[in-house]
mmCIF file of C-alpha atoms and ligand atoms in Angstrom:
data_model
loop_
_atom_site.group_PDB
_atom_site.id
_atom_site.type_symbol
_atom_site.label_atom_id
_atom_site.label_comp_id
_atom_site.label_asym_id
_atom_site.label_seq_id
_atom_site.Cartn_x
_atom_site.Cartn_y
_atom_site.Cartn_z
ATOM 1 C CA MET T 16 -13.394 -0.926 27.636
ATOM 2 C CA SER T 17 -11.394 -0.841 24.769
ATOM 3 C CA PRO T 18 -10.783 1.762 22.256
ATOM 4 C CA PRO T 19 -12.868 1.677 18.993
ATOM 5 C CA ALA T 20 -11.365 -0.475 16.495
ATOM 6 C CA ARG T 21 -9.618 1.936 14.380
ATOM 7 C CA LYS T 22 -10.730 1.362 10.740
ATOM 8 C CA PRO T 23 -9.628 2.635 7.344
ATOM 9 C CA ARG T 24 -11.285 5.696 5.310
ATOM 10 C CA HIS T 25 -9.767 5.479 2.047
ATOM 11 C CA VAL T 26 -8.710 2.255 0.838
ATOM 12 C CA ALA T 27 -7.573 1.851 -2.333
ATOM 13 C CA ILE T 28 -7.458 -1.958 -4.262
ATOM 14 C CA ILE T 29 -5.554 -3.277 -6.902
ATOM 15 C CA MET T 30 -8.572 -5.931 -8.254
ATOM 16 C CA ASP T 31 -5.974 -7.884 -10.164
ATOM 17 C CA GLY T 32 -6.305 -12.357 -10.293
ATOM 18 C CA ASN T 33 -9.383 -12.364 -12.923
ATOM 19 C CA GLY T 34 -7.901 -13.919 -16.746
ATOM 20 C CA ARG T 35 -6.123 -16.047 -13.996
ATOM 21 C CA TRP T 36 -9.902 -16.846 -12.435
ATOM 22 C CA ALA T 37 -10.733 -17.565 -15.880
ATOM 23 C CA GLU T 38 -8.081 -19.979 -17.333
ATOM 24 C CA ARG T 39 -8.176 -21.666 -14.372
ATOM 25 C CA ARG T 40 -11.654 -22.715 -16.017
ATOM 26 C CA HIS T 41 -10.308 -23.104 -18.868
ATOM 27 C CA ARG T 42 -12.663 -20.584 -20.532
ATOM 28 C CA PRO T 43 -11.574 -16.677 -21.780
ATOM 29 C CA ARG T 44 -9.627 -13.806 -19.839
ATOM 30 C CA SER T 45 -12.618 -12.188 -20.722
ATOM 31 C CA LEU T 46 -15.759 -14.076 -19.017
ATOM 32 C CA GLY T 47 -13.265 -13.413 -15.697
ATOM 33 C CA HIS T 48 -13.358 -9.305 -15.600
ATOM 34 C CA ARG T 49 -17.422 -10.356 -15.489
ATOM 35 C CA ALA T 50 -16.203 -11.867 -12.884
ATOM 36 C CA GLY T 51 -14.540 -9.109 -10.996
ATOM 37 C CA ALA T 52 -17.337 -7.308 -11.348
ATOM 38 C CA ARG T 53 -19.115 -9.069 -9.120
ATOM 39 C CA ALA T 54 -16.533 -8.584 -6.695
ATOM 40 C CA VAL T 55 -17.193 -4.812 -6.495
ATOM 41 C CA ARG T 56 -20.387 -5.001 -5.378
ATOM 42 C CA VAL T 57 -19.411 -7.137 -2.801
ATOM 43 C CA CYS T 58 -16.505 -5.039 -1.818
ATOM 44 C CA LEU T 59 -18.770 -1.743 -2.524
ATOM 45 C CA GLU T 60 -21.600 -3.805 0.083
ATOM 46 C CA PHE T 61 -18.219 -3.382 2.587
ATOM 47 C CA CYS T 62 -16.885 -0.283 2.354
ATOM 48 C CA LEU T 63 -21.031 0.717 3.028
ATOM 49 C CA ALA T 64 -20.747 -1.095 5.180
ATOM 50 C CA GLU T 65 -17.823 0.075 7.520
ATOM 51 C CA GLY T 66 -18.930 3.801 6.742
ATOM 52 C CA THR T 67 -15.708 4.238 4.777
ATOM 53 C CA GLU T 68 -15.591 7.327 2.974
ATOM 54 C CA SER T 69 -13.598 6.926 -0.745
ATOM 55 C CA LEU T 70 -12.939 3.477 -1.837
ATOM 56 C CA THR T 71 -10.597 3.426 -5.091
ATOM 57 C CA LEU T 72 -10.743 0.936 -7.365
ATOM 58 C CA PHE T 73 -7.805 0.016 -10.299
ATOM 59 C CA ALA T 74 -9.758 -1.245 -13.309
ATOM 60 C CA PHE T 75 -7.802 -0.504 -15.895
ATOM 61 C CA SER T 76 -3.890 1.073 -16.354
ATOM 62 C CA SER T 77 -2.211 2.980 -18.862
ATOM 63 C CA GLU T 78 -0.359 -0.272 -19.361
ATOM 64 C CA ASN T 79 -3.211 -2.034 -20.097
ATOM 65 C CA TRP T 80 -3.795 -1.143 -22.862
ATOM 66 C CA ASN T 81 -1.147 -2.682 -24.631
ATOM 67 C CA ARG T 82 -3.036 -6.633 -24.029
ATOM 68 C CA PRO T 83 -4.480 -7.992 -26.893
ATOM 69 C CA ALA T 84 -6.701 -5.994 -28.998
ATOM 70 C CA GLU T 85 -9.493 -8.847 -28.115
ATOM 71 C CA GLU T 86 -9.181 -8.589 -24.415
ATOM 72 C CA VAL T 87 -8.722 -5.069 -24.870
ATOM 73 C CA GLY T 88 -11.682 -4.929 -26.325
ATOM 74 C CA ALA T 89 -13.928 -6.972 -24.487
ATOM 75 C CA LEU T 90 -13.025 -5.161 -21.316
ATOM 76 C CA MET T 91 -14.890 -1.683 -23.151
ATOM 77 C CA LYS T 92 -17.605 -3.324 -23.532
ATOM 78 C CA LEU T 93 -17.961 -4.217 -20.075
ATOM 79 C CA PHE T 94 -16.987 -0.834 -19.237
ATOM 80 C CA LEU T 95 -20.008 0.604 -20.900
ATOM 81 C CA ARG T 96 -22.474 -2.638 -19.774
ATOM 82 C CA LEU T 97 -21.750 -1.324 -16.270
ATOM 83 C CA LEU T 98 -21.985 1.887 -16.900
ATOM 84 C CA ASP T 99 -25.469 1.582 -18.300
ATOM 85 C CA HIS T 100 -26.371 -1.352 -16.205
ATOM 86 C CA GLU T 101 -25.542 0.315 -12.700
ATOM 87 C CA VAL T 102 -24.785 3.851 -12.273
ATOM 88 C CA ASP T 103 -28.957 4.288 -10.991
ATOM 89 C CA GLU T 104 -28.368 1.666 -8.474
ATOM 90 C CA LEU T 105 -25.519 3.474 -7.274
ATOM 91 C CA ASP T 106 -27.569 6.922 -7.184
ATOM 92 C CA ARG T 107 -30.102 5.361 -5.474
ATOM 93 C CA ARG T 108 -27.007 4.104 -3.072
ATOM 94 C CA LYS T 109 -25.578 7.248 -2.164
ATOM 95 C CA VAL T 110 -21.960 6.216 -4.433
ATOM 96 C CA ARG T 111 -20.557 9.008 -5.699
ATOM 97 C CA ILE T 112 -18.907 8.354 -8.025
ATOM 98 C CA ARG T 113 -15.131 9.591 -9.778
ATOM 99 C CA PHE T 114 -13.444 8.483 -12.677
ATOM 100 C CA ILE T 115 -9.140 9.484 -12.556
ATOM 101 C CA GLY T 116 -7.690 8.083 -15.404
ATOM 102 C CA GLU T 117 -6.438 10.087 -18.816
ATOM 103 C CA ARG T 118 -9.501 9.582 -20.463
ATOM 104 C CA SER T 119 -9.462 10.509 -23.579
ATOM 105 C CA GLY T 120 -8.382 6.846 -24.770
ATOM 106 C CA PHE T 121 -10.880 5.820 -24.523
ATOM 107 C CA PRO T 122 -14.126 5.903 -26.767
ATOM 108 C CA ALA T 123 -16.257 8.693 -26.795
ATOM 109 C CA ASP T 124 -19.459 6.540 -26.008
ATOM 110 C CA ILE T 125 -17.501 5.828 -23.031
ATOM 111 C CA GLN T 126 -16.014 9.398 -22.006
ATOM 112 C CA GLY T 127 -19.978 10.263 -21.554
ATOM 113 C CA LYS T 128 -20.601 7.652 -20.259
ATOM 114 C CA MET T 129 -18.296 8.624 -17.145
ATOM 115 C CA ALA T 130 -19.699 12.282 -17.076
ATOM 116 C CA ARG T 131 -22.887 11.538 -17.431
ATOM 117 C CA ALA T 132 -22.395 9.569 -14.498
ATOM 118 C CA GLU T 133 -19.649 12.053 -12.309
ATOM 119 C CA ALA T 134 -22.775 14.175 -12.345
ATOM 120 C CA GLN T 135 -25.149 12.317 -12.045
ATOM 121 C CA THR T 136 -24.527 11.193 -8.842
ATOM 122 C CA ALA T 137 -21.976 14.102 -7.662
ATOM 123 C CA ASN T 138 -23.748 15.036 -4.961
ATOM 124 C CA ASN T 139 -23.432 11.485 -2.504
ATOM 125 C CA ARG T 140 -22.399 10.978 0.351
ATOM 126 C CA ALA T 141 -22.627 7.633 1.506
ATOM 127 C CA ILE T 142 -19.418 7.027 0.021
ATOM 128 C CA THR T 143 -16.924 7.977 -2.647
ATOM 129 C CA LEU T 144 -16.284 5.556 -5.720
ATOM 130 C CA ASN T 145 -12.860 5.837 -7.360
ATOM 131 C CA ILE T 146 -12.518 4.185 -10.760
ATOM 132 C CA ALA T 147 -8.850 3.976 -11.691
ATOM 133 C CA ALA T 148 -9.472 3.667 -15.428
ATOM 134 C CA SER T 149 -6.297 4.290 -18.409
ATOM 135 C CA TYR T 150 -4.631 5.338 -15.215
ATOM 136 C CA GLY T 151 -0.838 4.944 -13.910
ATOM 137 C CA GLY T 152 0.512 6.641 -11.392
ATOM 138 C CA ARG T 153 3.272 8.143 -13.085
ATOM 139 C CA TRP T 154 0.809 9.802 -15.375
ATOM 140 C CA ASP T 155 -0.837 12.089 -12.313
ATOM 141 C CA ILE T 156 2.351 12.843 -11.186
ATOM 142 C CA VAL T 157 3.421 14.678 -14.866
ATOM 143 C CA ARG T 158 -0.113 15.613 -14.480
ATOM 144 C CA ALA T 159 0.349 17.785 -12.344
ATOM 145 C CA ALA T 160 3.738 18.539 -12.213
ATOM 146 C CA ARG T 161 2.895 19.816 -15.956
ATOM 147 C CA ALA T 162 -0.293 21.743 -14.770
ATOM 148 C CA LEU T 163 1.547 23.407 -12.262
ATOM 149 C CA ALA T 164 4.658 23.894 -14.673
ATOM 150 C CA GLU T 165 1.861 26.196 -16.442
ATOM 151 C CA ASP T 166 0.959 28.496 -13.970
ATOM 152 C CA VAL T 167 4.445 29.450 -12.868
ATOM 153 C CA ALA T 168 4.718 29.729 -17.232
ATOM 154 C CA ALA T 169 1.429 32.119 -17.091
ATOM 155 C CA GLY T 170 2.295 33.642 -14.016
ATOM 156 C CA ARG T 171 -0.328 32.602 -11.192
ATOM 157 C CA ILE T 172 2.371 31.169 -8.973
ATOM 158 C CA ALA T 173 6.348 30.959 -7.904
ATOM 159 C CA PRO T 174 8.042 28.181 -8.599
ATOM 160 C CA THR T 175 8.244 28.324 -4.802
ATOM 161 C CA GLN T 176 5.100 28.503 -3.552
ATOM 162 C CA ILE T 177 5.495 24.924 -4.760
ATOM 163 C CA ASP T 178 5.295 22.416 -1.857
ATOM 164 C CA GLU T 179 3.684 18.794 -1.234
ATOM 165 C CA ALA T 180 0.933 20.429 -0.010
ATOM 166 C CA LEU T 181 0.164 22.342 -3.567
ATOM 167 C CA PHE T 182 1.245 19.775 -5.156
ATOM 168 C CA GLY T 183 -0.805 17.084 -3.786
ATOM 169 C CA GLN T 184 -3.871 19.258 -4.727
ATOM 170 C CA SER T 185 -2.819 19.015 -7.790
ATOM 171 C CA LEU T 186 -3.497 14.736 -8.372
ATOM 172 C CA SER T 187 -6.243 13.209 -8.443
ATOM 173 C CA LEU T 188 -8.047 12.604 -5.589
ATOM 174 C CA ALA T 189 -7.243 15.118 -4.555
ATOM 175 C CA GLY T 190 -9.220 16.613 -1.598
ATOM 176 C CA GLN T 191 -10.408 12.902 0.082
ATOM 177 C CA ALA T 192 -8.359 11.325 2.840
ATOM 178 C CA GLU T 193 -4.746 10.024 1.527
ATOM 179 C CA PRO T 194 -5.235 6.487 1.415
ATOM 180 C CA ASP T 195 -5.417 4.095 4.400
ATOM 181 C CA LEU T 196 -5.160 0.369 3.278
ATOM 182 C CA PHE T 197 -4.229 -0.632 0.185
ATOM 183 C CA ILE T 198 -4.790 -4.037 -0.744
ATOM 184 C CA ARG T 199 -3.699 -6.457 -3.671
ATOM 185 C CA THR T 200 -5.500 -9.765 -5.204
ATOM 186 C CA GLY T 201 -4.102 -12.482 -6.766
ATOM 187 C CA GLY T 202 -1.325 -12.933 -4.871
ATOM 188 C CA ASP T 203 2.149 -10.241 -6.534
ATOM 189 C CA THR T 204 3.110 -8.429 -3.849
ATOM 190 C CA ARG T 205 4.082 -5.278 -6.528
ATOM 191 C CA ILE T 206 2.247 -1.973 -7.011
ATOM 192 C CA SER T 207 2.050 -1.470 -10.845
ATOM 193 C CA ASN T 208 1.793 1.510 -11.406
ATOM 194 C CA PHE T 209 -1.013 3.104 -8.754
ATOM 195 C CA LEU T 210 -1.122 5.448 -6.649
ATOM 196 C CA LEU T 211 2.057 5.911 -6.332
ATOM 197 C CA TRP T 212 2.532 9.987 -4.409
ATOM 198 C CA GLN T 213 -0.728 8.577 -2.210
ATOM 199 C CA LEU T 214 0.337 5.047 -1.145
ATOM 200 C CA ALA T 215 3.682 7.439 0.533
ATOM 201 C CA TYR T 216 2.050 6.095 4.483
ATOM 202 C CA THR T 217 -0.439 3.515 3.598
ATOM 203 C CA GLU T 218 -0.518 0.187 4.840
ATOM 204 C CA LEU T 219 0.138 -2.044 2.396
ATOM 205 C CA TRP T 220 -1.412 -5.858 2.277
ATOM 206 C CA PHE T 221 -1.350 -8.235 0.296
ATOM 207 C CA THR T 222 -3.000 -11.379 -0.162
ATOM 208 C CA GLU T 223 -3.332 -15.028 -2.906
ATOM 209 C CA THR T 224 -7.410 -14.515 -3.326
ATOM 210 C CA LEU T 225 -8.263 -13.812 -6.686
ATOM 211 C CA TRP T 226 -10.726 -10.780 -7.284
ATOM 212 C CA PRO T 227 -12.970 -13.141 -8.271
ATOM 213 C CA ASP T 228 -13.266 -14.600 -5.371
ATOM 214 C CA LEU T 229 -13.138 -12.471 -3.658
ATOM 215 C CA ASP T 230 -15.507 -11.999 0.185
ATOM 216 C CA ASP T 231 -16.353 -11.088 2.768
ATOM 217 C CA ALA T 232 -14.351 -12.790 5.179
ATOM 218 C CA THR T 233 -11.361 -11.241 3.364
ATOM 219 C CA LEU T 234 -12.247 -7.900 3.142
ATOM 220 C CA ARG T 235 -12.620 -8.568 6.964
ATOM 221 C CA GLN T 236 -9.005 -10.275 7.446
ATOM 222 C CA ALA T 237 -7.482 -7.277 5.752
ATOM 223 C CA PHE T 238 -9.317 -4.391 7.634
ATOM 224 C CA ASP T 239 -8.810 -6.308 11.332
ATOM 225 C CA ASP T 240 -5.301 -6.614 9.958
ATOM 226 C CA PHE T 241 -4.924 -3.094 9.491
ATOM 227 C CA ALA T 242 -7.064 -2.259 12.762
ATOM 228 C CA ALA T 243 -4.011 -4.917 14.639
ATOM 229 C CA ARG T 244 -0.817 -2.777 13.130
ATOM 230 C CA GLU T 245 1.240 0.212 14.675
ATOM 231 C CA ARG T 246 1.409 4.291 12.696
ATOM 232 C CA ARG T 247 4.253 5.634 13.370
ATOM 233 C CA PHE T 248 5.136 7.908 9.594
ATOM 234 C CA GLY T 249 7.903 8.513 10.798
ATOM 235 C CA LEU T 250 8.427 8.565 14.483
ATOM 236 C CA THR T 251 9.008 6.007 17.185
ATOM 237 C CA SER T 252 6.419 3.497 19.223
ATOM 238 C CA ALA T 253 7.359 5.312 22.271
ATOM 239 C CA GLN T 254 6.172 9.215 20.371
ATOM 240 C CA VAL T 255 3.583 7.446 18.806
ATOM 241 C CA ALA T 256 2.089 5.098 22.499
ATOM 242 C CA THR T 257 1.707 9.078 23.860
ATOM 243 C CA GLU T 258 0.346 10.724 21.078
ATOM 244 C CA ALA T 259 -3.018 8.570 21.601
ATOM 245 C CA GLU T 260 -3.186 8.680 24.964
HETATM 246 C C1 IPE E 13 -6.679 -7.003 -12.952
HETATM 247 O O1 IPE E 13 -7.360 -8.700 -14.002
HETATM 248 C C2 IPE E 13 -7.356 -6.560 -14.643
HETATM 249 C C3 IPE E 13 -7.094 -5.914 -15.139
HETATM 250 C C4 IPE E 13 -6.078 -6.073 -15.881
HETATM 251 C C5 IPE E 13 -7.700 -5.301 -15.937
HETATM 252 P P1 IPE E 13 -6.298 -9.469 -14.830
HETATM 253 O O2 IPE E 13 -6.470 -9.604 -16.140
HETATM 254 O O3 IPE E 13 -4.817 -8.663 -14.405
HETATM 255 O O4 IPE E 13 -5.589 -10.783 -14.175
HETATM 256 P P2 IPE E 13 -4.498 -11.798 -13.601
HETATM 257 O O5 IPE E 13 -2.740 -11.438 -13.841
HETATM 258 O O6 IPE E 13 -3.952 -12.757 -16.321
HETATM 259 O O7 IPE E 13 -5.126 -13.334 -14.011
HETATM 260 C C1 IPE E 14 -2.554 -4.119 -12.312
HETATM 261 O O1 IPE E 14 -2.592 -5.417 -12.847
HETATM 262 C C2 IPE E 14 -3.767 -3.444 -13.026
HETATM 263 C C3 IPE E 14 -5.573 -2.988 -12.890
HETATM 264 C C4 IPE E 14 -5.570 -4.372 -12.523
HETATM 265 C C5 IPE E 14 -5.991 -3.320 -13.327
HETATM 266 P P1 IPE E 14 -2.184 -5.739 -13.751
HETATM 267 O O2 IPE E 14 -1.729 -7.835 -14.163
HETATM 268 O O3 IPE E 14 -1.540 -5.239 -14.793
HETATM 269 O O4 IPE E 14 -0.238 -6.007 -13.511
HETATM 270 P P2 IPE E 14 0.478 -6.823 -13.458
HETATM 271 O O5 IPE E 14 0.642 -6.427 -15.002
HETATM 272 O O6 IPE E 14 0.777 -8.148 -12.971
HETATM 273 O O7 IPE E 14 1.824 -5.575 -13.180
HETATM 274 MG MG1 MG E 15 -2.712 -9.250 -13.580
#
């Protein structure tokens, strides 16, 4: 009997290519972002069916604030609309929604709706959907360092207590499995300040498919490739084979 297929517990995705998808159609980039929202549903359904525990989606980076005001404005309008219209359905599907990133940059109404969506879905257990918005991997690390420095300054911990485990507990996504599979659509092969610490041993998978064109077949390919990889975590292949016995 063949062993059960290895499935990622946590999938982290850079949803890239919305702008190019629209530009190829001679349409405004904002239309690409709207089409991108549809692809989120495709992806979420796929992960629900696969029994994925956590899905982390990069929706808006720290650096994306520097895009033209018109595009940032259109994205804010889209976030607001999704928060108004999608949360009840996600709640019904037992999706737990979490936001990671610097929230203070968002307009107050969006911040309020983010907090409400999290509270409404806090006890759901079908999947945890982490939405990285105004998120940067460097922001995450600096924030954790600052929180630990404050703990030291206040005498709550000694500097010698700071180790990888404690540092990890101070970062976004603490308490969830580390990402097993990273996917980036849109053809670029870079991390773009996504989860820098958390991706240390994540399997990376890239596709030319633009995010709005995402379909089950592409996701299946990513999951199948993941299942076929040997994750060694610094060990030798022979060691990994022995451990699996
Ligand atoms: C990703 O798509 C979505 C966001 C960054 C908000 P892009 O808007 O970066 O699309 P491309 O890369 O320009 O095609
Ligand atoms: C990364 O995509 C951020 C998101 C998908 C939200 P970008 O389009 O901003 O990344 P770069 O600029 O190509 O590195
Ligand atoms: Mg892009």
